[in-house]
mmCIF file of C-alpha atoms in Angstrom:
data_model
loop_
_atom_site.group_PDB
_atom_site.id
_atom_site.type_symbol
_atom_site.label_atom_id
_atom_site.label_comp_id
_atom_site.label_asym_id
_atom_site.label_seq_id
_atom_site.Cartn_x
_atom_site.Cartn_y
_atom_site.Cartn_z
ATOM 1 C CA UNK A 186 -0.041 0.009 0.068
ATOM 2 C CA UNK A 187 2.467 2.861 1.189
ATOM 3 C CA UNK A 188 5.936 2.633 0.556
ATOM 4 C CA UNK A 189 8.847 5.136 1.567
ATOM 5 C CA UNK A 190 11.731 5.169 -0.936
ATOM 6 C CA UNK A 191 14.850 6.366 1.342
ATOM 7 C CA UNK A 192 16.559 7.429 -1.942
ATOM 8 C CA UNK A 193 14.082 9.619 -2.945
ATOM 9 C CA UNK A 194 14.917 13.371 -2.799
ATOM 10 C CA UNK A 195 11.156 13.832 -1.369
ATOM 11 C CA UNK A 196 10.898 13.805 2.345
ATOM 12 C CA UNK A 197 9.452 10.677 3.902
ATOM 13 C CA UNK A 198 6.527 12.540 5.526
ATOM 14 C CA UNK A 199 5.689 14.147 2.133
ATOM 15 C CA UNK A 200 5.930 10.554 0.464
ATOM 16 C CA UNK A 201 3.569 9.215 2.992
ATOM 17 C CA UNK A 202 1.214 12.123 2.875
ATOM 18 C CA UNK A 203 1.146 12.180 -0.973
ATOM 19 C CA UNK A 204 0.418 8.350 -1.300
ATOM 20 C CA UNK A 205 -2.427 8.552 1.344
ATOM 21 C CA UNK A 206 -3.897 11.670 -0.392
ATOM 22 C CA UNK A 207 -3.868 9.697 -3.587
ATOM 23 C CA UNK A 208 -5.355 6.679 -2.292
ATOM 24 C CA UNK A 209 -8.323 8.895 -0.574
ATOM 25 C CA UNK A 210 -8.809 11.051 -3.916
ATOM 26 C CA UNK A 211 -8.850 7.772 -6.067
ATOM 27 C CA UNK A 212 -11.376 6.097 -3.787
ATOM 28 C CA UNK A 213 -9.223 3.326 -2.853
ATOM 29 C CA UNK A 214 -9.425 4.483 0.836
ATOM 30 C CA UNK A 215 -13.230 4.913 1.198
ATOM 31 C CA UNK A 216 -14.679 7.384 3.576
ATOM 32 C CA UNK A 217 -14.508 6.617 7.214
ATOM 33 C CA UNK A 218 -11.857 4.053 6.689
ATOM 34 C CA UNK A 219 -9.724 3.681 9.778
ATOM 35 C CA UNK A 220 -6.041 4.538 8.970
ATOM 36 C CA UNK A 221 -3.134 2.584 10.841
ATOM 37 C CA UNK A 222 -2.065 4.280 14.234
ATOM 38 C CA UNK A 223 1.097 6.623 13.937
ATOM 39 C CA UNK A 224 3.099 4.056 15.762
ATOM 40 C CA UNK A 225 1.872 0.926 13.512
ATOM 41 C CA UNK A 226 2.485 2.925 10.211
ATOM 42 C CA UNK A 227 5.799 4.120 11.365
ATOM 43 C CA UNK A 228 7.026 0.645 12.478
ATOM 44 C CA UNK A 229 5.618 -0.869 9.243
ATOM 45 C CA UNK A 230 7.404 1.763 7.157
ATOM 46 C CA UNK A 231 10.717 1.894 9.173
ATOM 47 C CA UNK A 232 10.348 5.482 9.936
ATOM 48 C CA UNK A 233 10.047 7.757 13.023
ATOM 49 C CA UNK A 234 6.535 8.055 14.634
ATOM 50 C CA UNK A 235 7.110 11.769 14.163
ATOM 51 C CA UNK A 236 7.441 11.358 10.357
ATOM 52 C CA UNK A 237 3.849 9.815 10.200
ATOM 53 C CA UNK A 238 2.431 12.290 12.676
ATOM 54 C CA UNK A 239 3.510 15.070 10.442
ATOM 55 C CA UNK A 240 2.177 13.412 7.281
ATOM 56 C CA UNK A 241 -1.150 12.970 9.299
ATOM 57 C CA UNK A 242 -1.153 16.410 10.586
ATOM 58 C CA UNK A 243 -0.738 17.872 6.981
ATOM 59 C CA UNK A 244 -3.703 15.530 5.666
ATOM 60 C CA UNK A 245 -5.721 16.669 8.660
ATOM 61 C CA UNK A 246 -5.132 20.216 7.669
ATOM 62 C CA UNK A 247 -6.011 19.632 4.185
ATOM 63 C CA UNK A 248 -9.309 18.229 5.365
ATOM 64 C CA UNK A 249 -8.562 14.641 3.977
ATOM 65 C CA UNK A 250 -8.449 12.844 7.205
ATOM 66 C CA UNK A 251 -10.052 13.394 10.621
ATOM 67 C CA UNK A 252 -7.989 12.613 13.649
ATOM 68 C CA UNK A 253 -9.576 11.855 16.997
ATOM 69 C CA UNK A 254 -8.388 10.345 20.333
ATOM 70 C CA UNK A 255 -9.710 6.891 18.787
ATOM 71 C CA UNK A 256 -7.506 7.235 15.855
ATOM 72 C CA UNK A 257 -7.502 8.650 12.105
ATOM 73 C CA UNK A 258 -10.193 8.163 9.764
ATOM 74 C CA UNK A 259 -10.744 9.171 6.102
ATOM 75 C CA UNK A 260 -12.964 12.177 5.887
ATOM 76 C CA UNK A 261 -16.094 12.093 4.100
ATOM 77 C CA UNK A 262 -17.060 13.338 0.678
ATOM 78 C CA UNK A 263 -13.445 13.531 -0.748
ATOM 79 C CA UNK A 264 -13.263 10.877 -3.331
ATOM 80 C CA UNK A 265 -13.463 11.699 -6.985
ATOM 81 C CA UNK A 266 -16.715 10.384 -8.707
ATOM 82 C CA UNK A 267 -16.254 7.246 -10.998
ATOM 83 C CA UNK A 268 -16.674 9.389 -14.141
ATOM 84 C CA UNK A 269 -13.558 11.476 -13.130
ATOM 85 C CA UNK A 270 -11.543 8.668 -12.124
ATOM 86 C CA UNK A 271 -12.567 6.809 -15.265
ATOM 87 C CA UNK A 272 -11.655 9.872 -17.580
ATOM 88 C CA UNK A 273 -8.262 10.162 -15.475
ATOM 89 C CA UNK A 274 -7.459 6.528 -16.594
ATOM 90 C CA UNK A 275 -8.380 7.029 -20.053
ATOM 91 C CA UNK A 276 -5.936 10.035 -20.260
ATOM 92 C CA UNK A 277 -3.118 7.978 -18.404
ATOM 93 C CA UNK A 278 -3.692 5.008 -20.792
ATOM 94 C CA UNK A 279 -3.563 7.482 -23.852
ATOM 95 C CA UNK A 280 -0.455 9.091 -22.544
ATOM 96 C CA UNK A 281 1.088 5.583 -22.035
ATOM 97 C CA UNK A 282 0.407 4.543 -25.357
ATOM 98 C CA UNK A 283 2.089 7.333 -26.786
ATOM 99 C CA UNK A 284 5.103 6.944 -24.346
ATOM 100 C CA UNK A 285 4.753 10.186 -22.672
ATOM 101 C CA UNK A 286 6.542 10.694 -19.438
ATOM 102 C CA UNK A 287 4.494 11.981 -16.347
ATOM 103 C CA UNK A 288 6.129 15.282 -16.641
ATOM 104 C CA UNK A 289 4.742 15.501 -20.436
ATOM 105 C CA UNK A 290 1.289 14.442 -19.260
ATOM 106 C CA UNK A 291 1.078 16.738 -16.428
ATOM 107 C CA UNK A 292 2.448 19.515 -18.704
ATOM 108 C CA UNK A 293 -0.447 18.876 -21.107
ATOM 109 C CA UNK A 294 -2.937 19.053 -18.245
ATOM 110 C CA UNK A 295 -1.287 22.328 -17.056
ATOM 111 C CA UNK A 296 -1.630 23.639 -20.669
ATOM 112 C CA UNK A 297 -5.411 22.609 -20.898
ATOM 113 C CA UNK A 298 -5.981 24.167 -17.357
ATOM 114 C CA UNK A 299 -5.019 27.696 -18.450
ATOM 115 C CA UNK A 300 -6.086 27.951 -22.129
#
């Protein structure tokens, strides 16, 4: 599910935050799904608990998760609808069939965003 690449220039907390955010937005983590405890996820990923706590804090600030005394859960109403996910998959499939890099594909989106 979540992987931390220690050789990546991206900080571990940001890798964790990004991957969880992507899972939430894609619908792979459904609303109200309970997330692993900070200690559990830190142990699983081989990072310090503070690293996971920082990622969870940023996810909470962004409104993607809700943290309470009983743990962290995915917020409600944050998943992209099925039609949008399907459109994204179609775009990715088309980009891959043309051997575009992710940077080129994202550039296409940025160019289309601000015509």
